[in-house]
N, CA, C and O of each residue as an XYZ file, in Angstrom:
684
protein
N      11.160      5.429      6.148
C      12.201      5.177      7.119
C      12.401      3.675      7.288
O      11.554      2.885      6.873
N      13.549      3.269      7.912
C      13.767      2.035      8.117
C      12.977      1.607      9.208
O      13.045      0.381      9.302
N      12.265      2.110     10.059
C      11.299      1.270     10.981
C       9.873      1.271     10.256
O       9.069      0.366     10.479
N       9.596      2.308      9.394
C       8.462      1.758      8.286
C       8.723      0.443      7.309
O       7.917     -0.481      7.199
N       9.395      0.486      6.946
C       9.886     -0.450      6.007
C       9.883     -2.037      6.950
O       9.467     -3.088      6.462
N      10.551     -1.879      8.647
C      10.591     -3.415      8.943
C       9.502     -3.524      9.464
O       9.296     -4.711      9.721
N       8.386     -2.650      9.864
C       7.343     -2.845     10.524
C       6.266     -3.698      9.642
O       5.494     -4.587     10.002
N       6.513     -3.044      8.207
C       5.933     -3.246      6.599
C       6.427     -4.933      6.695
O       5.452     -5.675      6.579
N       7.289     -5.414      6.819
C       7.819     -6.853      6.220
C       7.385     -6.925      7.972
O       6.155     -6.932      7.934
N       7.636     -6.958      8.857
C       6.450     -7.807     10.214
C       5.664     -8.107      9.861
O       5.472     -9.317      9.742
N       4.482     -6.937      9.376
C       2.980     -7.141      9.196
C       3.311     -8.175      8.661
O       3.563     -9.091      9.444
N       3.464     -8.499      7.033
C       3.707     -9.403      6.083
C       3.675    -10.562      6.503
O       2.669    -11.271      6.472
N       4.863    -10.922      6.981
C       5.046    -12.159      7.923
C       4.064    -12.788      8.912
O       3.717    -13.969      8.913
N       3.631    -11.747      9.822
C       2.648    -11.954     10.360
C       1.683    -12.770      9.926
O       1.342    -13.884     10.324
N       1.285    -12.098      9.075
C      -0.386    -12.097      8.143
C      -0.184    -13.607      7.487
O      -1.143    -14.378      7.457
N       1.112    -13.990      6.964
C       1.532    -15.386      6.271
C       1.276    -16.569      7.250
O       0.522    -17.540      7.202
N       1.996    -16.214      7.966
C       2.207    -17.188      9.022
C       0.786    -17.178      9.907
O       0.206    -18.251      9.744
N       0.119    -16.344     10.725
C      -1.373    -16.640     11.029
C      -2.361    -17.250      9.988
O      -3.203    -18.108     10.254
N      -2.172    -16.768      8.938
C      -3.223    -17.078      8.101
C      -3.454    -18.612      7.974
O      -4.402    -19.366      8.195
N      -1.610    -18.807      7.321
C      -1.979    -19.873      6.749
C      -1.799    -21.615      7.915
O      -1.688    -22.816      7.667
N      -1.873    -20.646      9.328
C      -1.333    -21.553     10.532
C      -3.293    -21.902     10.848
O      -3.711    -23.005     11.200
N      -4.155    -20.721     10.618
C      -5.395    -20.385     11.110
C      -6.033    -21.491      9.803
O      -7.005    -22.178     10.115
N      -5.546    -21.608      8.579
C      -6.469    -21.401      7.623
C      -6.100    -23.535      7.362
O      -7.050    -24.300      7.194
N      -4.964    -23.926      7.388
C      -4.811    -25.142      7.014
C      -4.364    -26.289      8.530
O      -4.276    -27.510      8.399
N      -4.110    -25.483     10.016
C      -4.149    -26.127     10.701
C      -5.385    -26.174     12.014
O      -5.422    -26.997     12.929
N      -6.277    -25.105     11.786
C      -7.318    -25.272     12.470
C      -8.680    -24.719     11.425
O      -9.667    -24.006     11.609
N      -8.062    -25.546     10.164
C      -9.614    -25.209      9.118
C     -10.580    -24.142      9.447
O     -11.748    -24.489      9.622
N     -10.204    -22.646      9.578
C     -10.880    -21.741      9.451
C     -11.406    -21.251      8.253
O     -12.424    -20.560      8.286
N     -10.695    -21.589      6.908
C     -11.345    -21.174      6.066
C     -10.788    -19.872      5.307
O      -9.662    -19.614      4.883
N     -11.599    -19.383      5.298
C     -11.669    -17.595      5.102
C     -11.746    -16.966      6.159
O     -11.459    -15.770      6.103
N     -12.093    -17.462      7.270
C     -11.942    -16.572      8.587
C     -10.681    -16.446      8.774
O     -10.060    -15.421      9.059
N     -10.183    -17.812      8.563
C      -8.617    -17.719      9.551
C      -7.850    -16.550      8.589
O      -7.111    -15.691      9.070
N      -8.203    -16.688      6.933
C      -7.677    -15.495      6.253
C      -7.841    -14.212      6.933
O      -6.848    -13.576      7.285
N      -9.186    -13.734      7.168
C      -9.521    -12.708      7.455
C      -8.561    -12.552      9.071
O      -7.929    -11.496      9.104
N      -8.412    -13.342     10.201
C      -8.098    -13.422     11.347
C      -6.663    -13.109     11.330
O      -5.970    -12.467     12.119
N      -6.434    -13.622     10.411
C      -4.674    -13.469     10.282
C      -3.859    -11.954      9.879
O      -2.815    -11.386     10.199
N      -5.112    -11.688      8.917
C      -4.505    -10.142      8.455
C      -4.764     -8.955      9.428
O      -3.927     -8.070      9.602
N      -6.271     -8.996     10.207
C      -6.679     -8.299     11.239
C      -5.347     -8.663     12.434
O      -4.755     -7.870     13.166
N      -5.191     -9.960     12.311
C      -3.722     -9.657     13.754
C      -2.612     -9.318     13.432
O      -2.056     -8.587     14.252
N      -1.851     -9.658     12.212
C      -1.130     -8.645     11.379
C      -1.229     -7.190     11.692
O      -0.259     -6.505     12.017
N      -2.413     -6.769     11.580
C      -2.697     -5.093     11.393
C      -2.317     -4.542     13.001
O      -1.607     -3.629     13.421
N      -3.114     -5.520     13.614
C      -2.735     -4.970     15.777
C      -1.352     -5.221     15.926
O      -0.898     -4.766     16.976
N      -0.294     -5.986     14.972
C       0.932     -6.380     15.860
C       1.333     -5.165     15.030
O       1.792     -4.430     15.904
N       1.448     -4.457     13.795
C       1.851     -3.602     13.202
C       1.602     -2.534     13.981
O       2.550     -2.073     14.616
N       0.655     -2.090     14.065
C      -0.128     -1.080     15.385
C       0.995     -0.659     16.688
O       1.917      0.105     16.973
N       0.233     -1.668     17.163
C       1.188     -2.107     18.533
C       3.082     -1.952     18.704
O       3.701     -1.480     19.658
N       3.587     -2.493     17.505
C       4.927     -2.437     17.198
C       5.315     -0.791     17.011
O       6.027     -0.207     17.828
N       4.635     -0.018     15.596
C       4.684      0.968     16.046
C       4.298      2.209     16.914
O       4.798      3.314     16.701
N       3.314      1.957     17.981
C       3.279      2.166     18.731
C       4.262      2.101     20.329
O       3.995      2.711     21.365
N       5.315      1.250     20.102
C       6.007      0.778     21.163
C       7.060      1.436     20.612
O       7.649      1.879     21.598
N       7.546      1.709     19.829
C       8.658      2.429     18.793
C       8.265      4.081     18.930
O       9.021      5.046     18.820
N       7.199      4.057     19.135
C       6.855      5.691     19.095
C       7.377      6.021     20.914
O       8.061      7.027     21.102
N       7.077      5.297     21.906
C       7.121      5.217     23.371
C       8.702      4.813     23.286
O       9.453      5.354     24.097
N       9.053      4.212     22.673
C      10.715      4.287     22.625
C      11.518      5.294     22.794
O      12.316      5.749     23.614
N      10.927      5.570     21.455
C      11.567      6.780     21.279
C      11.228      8.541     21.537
O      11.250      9.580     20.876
N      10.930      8.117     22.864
C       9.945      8.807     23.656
C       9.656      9.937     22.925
O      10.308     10.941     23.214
N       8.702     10.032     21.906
C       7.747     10.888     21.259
C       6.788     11.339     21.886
O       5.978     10.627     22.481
N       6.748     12.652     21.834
C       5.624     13.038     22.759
C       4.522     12.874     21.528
O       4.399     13.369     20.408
N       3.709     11.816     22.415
C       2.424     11.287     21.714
C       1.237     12.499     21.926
O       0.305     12.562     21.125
N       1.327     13.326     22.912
C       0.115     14.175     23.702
C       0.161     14.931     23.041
O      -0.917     15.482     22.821
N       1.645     15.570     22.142
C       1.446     16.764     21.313
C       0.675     16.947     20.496
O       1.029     17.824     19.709
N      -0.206     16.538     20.310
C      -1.109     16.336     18.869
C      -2.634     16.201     19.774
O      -2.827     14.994     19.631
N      -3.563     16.598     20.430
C      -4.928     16.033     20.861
C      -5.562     15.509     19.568
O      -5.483     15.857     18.390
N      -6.238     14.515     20.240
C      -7.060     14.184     19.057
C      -8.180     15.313     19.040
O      -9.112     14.892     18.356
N      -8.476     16.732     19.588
C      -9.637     17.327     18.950
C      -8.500     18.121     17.379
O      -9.009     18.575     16.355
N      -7.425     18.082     17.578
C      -6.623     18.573     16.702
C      -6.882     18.156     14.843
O      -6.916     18.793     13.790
N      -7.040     16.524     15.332
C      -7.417     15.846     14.124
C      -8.318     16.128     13.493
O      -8.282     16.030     12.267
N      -9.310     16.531     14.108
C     -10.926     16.687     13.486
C     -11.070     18.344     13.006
O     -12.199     18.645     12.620
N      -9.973     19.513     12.992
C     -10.462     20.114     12.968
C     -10.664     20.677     11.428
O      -9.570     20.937     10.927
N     -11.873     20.953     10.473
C     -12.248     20.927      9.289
C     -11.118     21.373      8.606
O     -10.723     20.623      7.713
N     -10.490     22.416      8.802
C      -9.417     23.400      7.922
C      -8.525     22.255      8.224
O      -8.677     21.367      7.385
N      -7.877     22.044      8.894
C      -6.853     20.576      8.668
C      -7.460     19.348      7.917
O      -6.699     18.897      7.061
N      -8.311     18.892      8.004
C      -8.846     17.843      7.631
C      -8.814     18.209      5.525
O      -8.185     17.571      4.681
N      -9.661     19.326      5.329
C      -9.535     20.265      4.276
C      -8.456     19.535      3.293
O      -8.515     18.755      2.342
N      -7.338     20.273      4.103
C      -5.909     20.453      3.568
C      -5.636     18.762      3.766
O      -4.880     18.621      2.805
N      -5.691     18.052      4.077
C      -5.170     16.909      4.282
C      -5.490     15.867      3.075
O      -4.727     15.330      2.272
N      -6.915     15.778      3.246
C      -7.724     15.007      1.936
C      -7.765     15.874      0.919
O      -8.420     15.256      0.079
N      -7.414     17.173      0.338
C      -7.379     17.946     -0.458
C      -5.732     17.531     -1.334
O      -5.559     17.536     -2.553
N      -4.764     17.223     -0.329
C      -3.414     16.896     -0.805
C      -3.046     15.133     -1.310
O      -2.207     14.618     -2.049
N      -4.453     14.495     -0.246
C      -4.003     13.093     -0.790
C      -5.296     12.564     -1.556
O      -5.721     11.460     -1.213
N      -5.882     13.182     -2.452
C      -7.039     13.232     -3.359
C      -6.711     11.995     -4.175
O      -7.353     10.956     -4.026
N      -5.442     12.140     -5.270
C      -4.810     11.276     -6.081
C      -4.663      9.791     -5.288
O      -4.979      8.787     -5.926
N      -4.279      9.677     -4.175
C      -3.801      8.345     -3.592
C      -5.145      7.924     -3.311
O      -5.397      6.781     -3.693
N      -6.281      8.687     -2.615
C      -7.579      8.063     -2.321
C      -8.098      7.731     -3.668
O      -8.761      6.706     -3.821
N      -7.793      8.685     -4.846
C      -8.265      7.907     -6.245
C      -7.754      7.043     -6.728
O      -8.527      6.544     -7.545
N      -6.818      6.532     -6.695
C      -6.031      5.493     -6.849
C      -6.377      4.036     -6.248
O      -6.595      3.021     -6.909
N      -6.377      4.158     -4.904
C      -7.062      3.107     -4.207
C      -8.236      2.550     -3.758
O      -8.598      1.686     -2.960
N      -8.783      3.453     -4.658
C     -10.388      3.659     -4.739
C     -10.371      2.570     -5.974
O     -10.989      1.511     -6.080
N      -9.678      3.047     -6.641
C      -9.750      2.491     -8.230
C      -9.372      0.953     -8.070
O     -10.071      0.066     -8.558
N      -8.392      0.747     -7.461
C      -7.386     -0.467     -7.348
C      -8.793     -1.540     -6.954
O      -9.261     -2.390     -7.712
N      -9.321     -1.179     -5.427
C     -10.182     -1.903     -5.020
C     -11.577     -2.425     -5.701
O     -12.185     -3.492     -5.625
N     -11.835     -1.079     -6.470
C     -13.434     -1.097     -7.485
C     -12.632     -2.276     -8.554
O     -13.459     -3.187     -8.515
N     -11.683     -2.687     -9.326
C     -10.750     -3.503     -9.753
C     -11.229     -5.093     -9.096
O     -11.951     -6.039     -9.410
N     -10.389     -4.715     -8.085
C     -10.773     -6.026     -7.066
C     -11.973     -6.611     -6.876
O     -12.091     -7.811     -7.123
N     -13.185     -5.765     -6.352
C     -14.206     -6.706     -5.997
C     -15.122     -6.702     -7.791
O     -16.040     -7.504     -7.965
N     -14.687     -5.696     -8.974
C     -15.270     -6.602     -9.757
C     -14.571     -8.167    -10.876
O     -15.022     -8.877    -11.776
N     -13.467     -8.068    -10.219
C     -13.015     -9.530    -10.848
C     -13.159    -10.636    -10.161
O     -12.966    -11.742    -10.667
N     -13.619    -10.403     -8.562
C     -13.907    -11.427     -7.949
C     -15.649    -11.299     -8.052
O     -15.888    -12.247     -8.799
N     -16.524    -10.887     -7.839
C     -17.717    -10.464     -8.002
C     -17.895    -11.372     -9.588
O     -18.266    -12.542     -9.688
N     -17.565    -10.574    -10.563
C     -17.671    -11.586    -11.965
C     -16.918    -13.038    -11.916
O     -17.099    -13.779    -12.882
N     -16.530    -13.246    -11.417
C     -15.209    -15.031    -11.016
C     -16.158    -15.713    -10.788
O     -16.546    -16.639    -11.500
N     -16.938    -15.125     -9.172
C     -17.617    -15.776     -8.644
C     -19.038    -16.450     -9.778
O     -19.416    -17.611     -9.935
N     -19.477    -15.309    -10.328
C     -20.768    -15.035    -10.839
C     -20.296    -16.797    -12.097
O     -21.196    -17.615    -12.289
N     -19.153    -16.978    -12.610
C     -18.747    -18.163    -13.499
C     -19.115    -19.004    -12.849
O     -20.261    -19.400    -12.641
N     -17.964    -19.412    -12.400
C     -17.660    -21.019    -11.685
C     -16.561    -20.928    -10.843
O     -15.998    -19.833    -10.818
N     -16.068    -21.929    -10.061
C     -14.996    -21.669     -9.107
C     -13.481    -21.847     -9.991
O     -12.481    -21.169     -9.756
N     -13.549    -22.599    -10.733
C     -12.635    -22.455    -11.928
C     -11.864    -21.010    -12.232
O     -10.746    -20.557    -11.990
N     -13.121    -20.512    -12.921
C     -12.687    -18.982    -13.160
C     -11.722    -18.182    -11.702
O     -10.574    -17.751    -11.597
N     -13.199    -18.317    -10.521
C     -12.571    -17.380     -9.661
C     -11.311    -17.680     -9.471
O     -10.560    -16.707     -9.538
N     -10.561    -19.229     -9.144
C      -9.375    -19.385     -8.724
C      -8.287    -18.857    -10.064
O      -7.062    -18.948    -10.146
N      -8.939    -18.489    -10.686
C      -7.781    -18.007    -11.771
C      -7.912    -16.703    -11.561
O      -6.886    -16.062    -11.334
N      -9.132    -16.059    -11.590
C      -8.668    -14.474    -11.402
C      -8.369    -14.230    -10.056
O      -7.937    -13.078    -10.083
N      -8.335    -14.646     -8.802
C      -7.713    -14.794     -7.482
C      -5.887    -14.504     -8.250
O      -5.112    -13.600     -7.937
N      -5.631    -15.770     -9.430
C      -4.583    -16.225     -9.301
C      -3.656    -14.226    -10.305
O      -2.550    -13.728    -10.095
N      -4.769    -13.751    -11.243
C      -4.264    -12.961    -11.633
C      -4.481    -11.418    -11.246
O      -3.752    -10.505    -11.632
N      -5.793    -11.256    -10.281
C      -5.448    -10.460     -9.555
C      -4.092    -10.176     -8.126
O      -3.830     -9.017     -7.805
N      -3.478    -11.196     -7.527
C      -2.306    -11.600     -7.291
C      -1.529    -10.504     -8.333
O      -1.341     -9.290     -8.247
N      -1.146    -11.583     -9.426
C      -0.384    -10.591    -10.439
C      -0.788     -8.917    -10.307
O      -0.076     -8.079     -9.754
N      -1.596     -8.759    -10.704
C      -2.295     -7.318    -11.157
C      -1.416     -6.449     -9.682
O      -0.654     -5.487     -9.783
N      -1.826     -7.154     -8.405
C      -0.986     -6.392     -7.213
C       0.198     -6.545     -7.524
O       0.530     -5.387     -7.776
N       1.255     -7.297     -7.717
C       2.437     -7.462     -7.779
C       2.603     -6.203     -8.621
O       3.425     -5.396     -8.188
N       2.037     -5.928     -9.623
C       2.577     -5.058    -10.740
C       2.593     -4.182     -9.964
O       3.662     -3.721     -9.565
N       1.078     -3.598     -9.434
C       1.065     -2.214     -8.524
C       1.987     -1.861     -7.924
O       2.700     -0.879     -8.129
N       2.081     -3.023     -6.733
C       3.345     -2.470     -5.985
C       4.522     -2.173     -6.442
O       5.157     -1.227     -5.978
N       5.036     -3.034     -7.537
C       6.209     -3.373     -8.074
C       6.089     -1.635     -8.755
O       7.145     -1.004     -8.734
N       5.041     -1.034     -9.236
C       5.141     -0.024    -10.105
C       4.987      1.239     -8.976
O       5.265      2.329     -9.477
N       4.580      1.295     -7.493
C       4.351      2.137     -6.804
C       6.235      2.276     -6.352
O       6.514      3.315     -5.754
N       7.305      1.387     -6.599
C       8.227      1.479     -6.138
C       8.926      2.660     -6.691
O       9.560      3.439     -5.979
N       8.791      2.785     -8.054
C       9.040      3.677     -9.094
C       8.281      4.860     -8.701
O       8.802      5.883     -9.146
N       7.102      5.085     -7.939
C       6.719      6.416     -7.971
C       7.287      7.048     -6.960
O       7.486      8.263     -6.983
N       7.634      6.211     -5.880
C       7.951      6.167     -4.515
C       9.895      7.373     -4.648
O      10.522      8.300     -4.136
N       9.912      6.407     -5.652
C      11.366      6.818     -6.077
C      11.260      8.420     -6.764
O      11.965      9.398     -6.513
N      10.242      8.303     -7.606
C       9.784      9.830     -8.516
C       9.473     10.707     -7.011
O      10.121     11.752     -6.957
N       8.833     10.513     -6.135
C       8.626     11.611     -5.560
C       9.965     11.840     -4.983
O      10.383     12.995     -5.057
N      10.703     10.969     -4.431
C      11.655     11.432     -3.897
C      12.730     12.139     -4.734
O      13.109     13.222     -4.289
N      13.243     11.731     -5.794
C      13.716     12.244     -6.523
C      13.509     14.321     -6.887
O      14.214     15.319     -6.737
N      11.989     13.978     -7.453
C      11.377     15.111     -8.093
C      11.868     16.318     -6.516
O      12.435     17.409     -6.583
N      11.479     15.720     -5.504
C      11.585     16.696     -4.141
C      12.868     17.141     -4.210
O      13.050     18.357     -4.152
N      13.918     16.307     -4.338
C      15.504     16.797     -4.280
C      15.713     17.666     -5.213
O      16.221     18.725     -4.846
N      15.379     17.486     -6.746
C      15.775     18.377     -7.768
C      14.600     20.028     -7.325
O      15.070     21.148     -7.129
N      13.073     19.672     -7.274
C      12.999     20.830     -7.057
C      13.395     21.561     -5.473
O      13.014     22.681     -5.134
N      13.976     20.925     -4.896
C      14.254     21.706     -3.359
C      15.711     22.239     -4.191
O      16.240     23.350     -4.169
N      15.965     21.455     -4.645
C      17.608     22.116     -5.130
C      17.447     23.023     -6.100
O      18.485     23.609     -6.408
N      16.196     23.416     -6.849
C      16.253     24.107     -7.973
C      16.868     23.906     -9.151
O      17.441     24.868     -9.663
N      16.875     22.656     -9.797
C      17.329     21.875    -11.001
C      16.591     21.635    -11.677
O      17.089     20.586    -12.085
N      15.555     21.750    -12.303
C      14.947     21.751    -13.420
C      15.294     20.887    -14.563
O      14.461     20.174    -15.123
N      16.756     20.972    -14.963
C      16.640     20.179    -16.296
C      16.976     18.874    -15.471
O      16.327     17.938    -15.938
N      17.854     18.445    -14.284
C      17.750     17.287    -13.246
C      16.507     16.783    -13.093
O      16.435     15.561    -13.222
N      15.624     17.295    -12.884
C      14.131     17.026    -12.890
C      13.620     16.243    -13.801
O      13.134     15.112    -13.823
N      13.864     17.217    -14.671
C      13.120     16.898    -16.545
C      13.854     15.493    -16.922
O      13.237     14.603    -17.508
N      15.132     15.373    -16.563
C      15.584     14.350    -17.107
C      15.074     13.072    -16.252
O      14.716     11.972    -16.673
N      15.130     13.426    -15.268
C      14.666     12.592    -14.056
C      12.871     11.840    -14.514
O      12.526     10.660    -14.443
N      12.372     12.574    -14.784
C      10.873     12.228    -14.900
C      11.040     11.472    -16.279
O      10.618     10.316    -16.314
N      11.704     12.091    -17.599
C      11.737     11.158    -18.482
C      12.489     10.019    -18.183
O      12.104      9.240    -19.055
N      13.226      9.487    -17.581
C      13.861      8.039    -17.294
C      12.842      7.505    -16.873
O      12.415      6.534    -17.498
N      12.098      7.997    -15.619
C      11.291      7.116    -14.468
C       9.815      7.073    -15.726
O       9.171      6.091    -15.356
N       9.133      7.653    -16.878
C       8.496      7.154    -17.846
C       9.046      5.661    -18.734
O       8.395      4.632    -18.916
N      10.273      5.936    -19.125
C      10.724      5.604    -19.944
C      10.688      4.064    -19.352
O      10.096      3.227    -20.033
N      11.346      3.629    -18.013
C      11.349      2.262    -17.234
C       9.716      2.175    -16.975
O       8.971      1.327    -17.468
N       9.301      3.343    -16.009
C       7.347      2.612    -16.077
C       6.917      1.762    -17.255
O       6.444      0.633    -17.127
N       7.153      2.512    -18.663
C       6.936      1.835    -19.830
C       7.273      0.380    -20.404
O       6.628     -0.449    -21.047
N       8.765      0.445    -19.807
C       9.749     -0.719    -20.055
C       8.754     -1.593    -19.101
O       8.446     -2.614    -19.715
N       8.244     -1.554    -18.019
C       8.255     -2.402    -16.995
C       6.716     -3.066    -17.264
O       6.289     -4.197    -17.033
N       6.068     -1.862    -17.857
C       4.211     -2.276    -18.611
C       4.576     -3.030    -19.345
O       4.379     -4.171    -18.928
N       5.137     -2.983    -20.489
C       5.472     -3.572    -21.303
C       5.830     -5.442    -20.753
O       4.998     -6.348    -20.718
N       7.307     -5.525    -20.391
C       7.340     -6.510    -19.560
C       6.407     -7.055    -18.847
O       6.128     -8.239    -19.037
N       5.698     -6.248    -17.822
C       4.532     -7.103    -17.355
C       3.438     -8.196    -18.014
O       2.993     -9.311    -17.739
N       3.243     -6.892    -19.346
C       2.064     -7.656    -19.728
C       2.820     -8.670    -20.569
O       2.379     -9.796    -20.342
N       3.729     -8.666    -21.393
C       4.294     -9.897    -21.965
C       4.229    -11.183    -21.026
O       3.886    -12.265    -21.502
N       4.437    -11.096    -20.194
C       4.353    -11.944    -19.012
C       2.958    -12.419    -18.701
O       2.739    -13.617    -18.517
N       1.983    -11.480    -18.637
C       0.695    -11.735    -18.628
C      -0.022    -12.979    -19.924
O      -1.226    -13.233    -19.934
């Protein structure tokens, strides 16, 4: 939705602007990094939270003993298995190119800092495309189109490919 999406570019902003206000005008370091994204995360919070009270959502409908209960929980992490493997993966990624950077010299790390950077850009840049596949894939099969589908999934390969490709040339 469009209040996900501006809440998404707040955080962002946020996190830029603390960080690098924390990190080069009151020499925090890596804290002020860390400080900046943690207040990022509460104004994101908070924002949608004030958007939910806006739009007067009944927040109560849901108890939190609701959340915990196993057969929901079940079904929940049972459906987003793939995304927890995914970002499982992304991160095991992350701390071993900084983990080995470090283990060099600071040389190294600031370069794989500089190409893990990249490596996210791609992600996201490539999660836009899936973002698009699910939505897509949902319309053709809610509509019952099949060869819409089929054709649909081979394009959104065909650009993933185009776009690997491109990336790594770039790389």
């Amino acid at each position: 939705s469009k209040a996900t999406m501006y809440i998404s570019i707040l955080i962002n902003i946020v996190n830029i602007a603390t960080s690098l206000t924390l990190v080069y005008l009151f020499d925090w370091g890596l804290t002020g990094v860390a400080t900046g994204t943690l207040t990022a995360q509460w104004v994101g919070f908070i924002i949608g939270l004030l958007l939910c009270l806006r739009r007067k959502y009944n927040l109560t409908r849901y108890p939190i003993v609701e959340i915990f209960k196993l057969n929901k929980l079940k079904r929940f992490f049972s459906i987003n298995v793939d995304i927890f493997f995914r970002t499982f993966c992304l991160v095991a990624v992350t701390l071993w190119f900084t983990r080995t950077g470090a283990q060099q010299s600071d040389t190294i790390l600031a370069v794989n800092t500089l190409l893990m950077q990249l490596f996210l850009l791609f992600s996201f840049f490539m999660d836009g495309f899936a973002f698009a596949g699910e939505a897509i894939a949902g319309k053709y099969i809610g509509a019952k189109q099949p060869l819409k589908l089929k054709s649909s999934i081979t394009a959104l390969f065909k650009w993933g490919i185009a776009m690997a490709i491109l990336f790594t040339s770039v790389y």
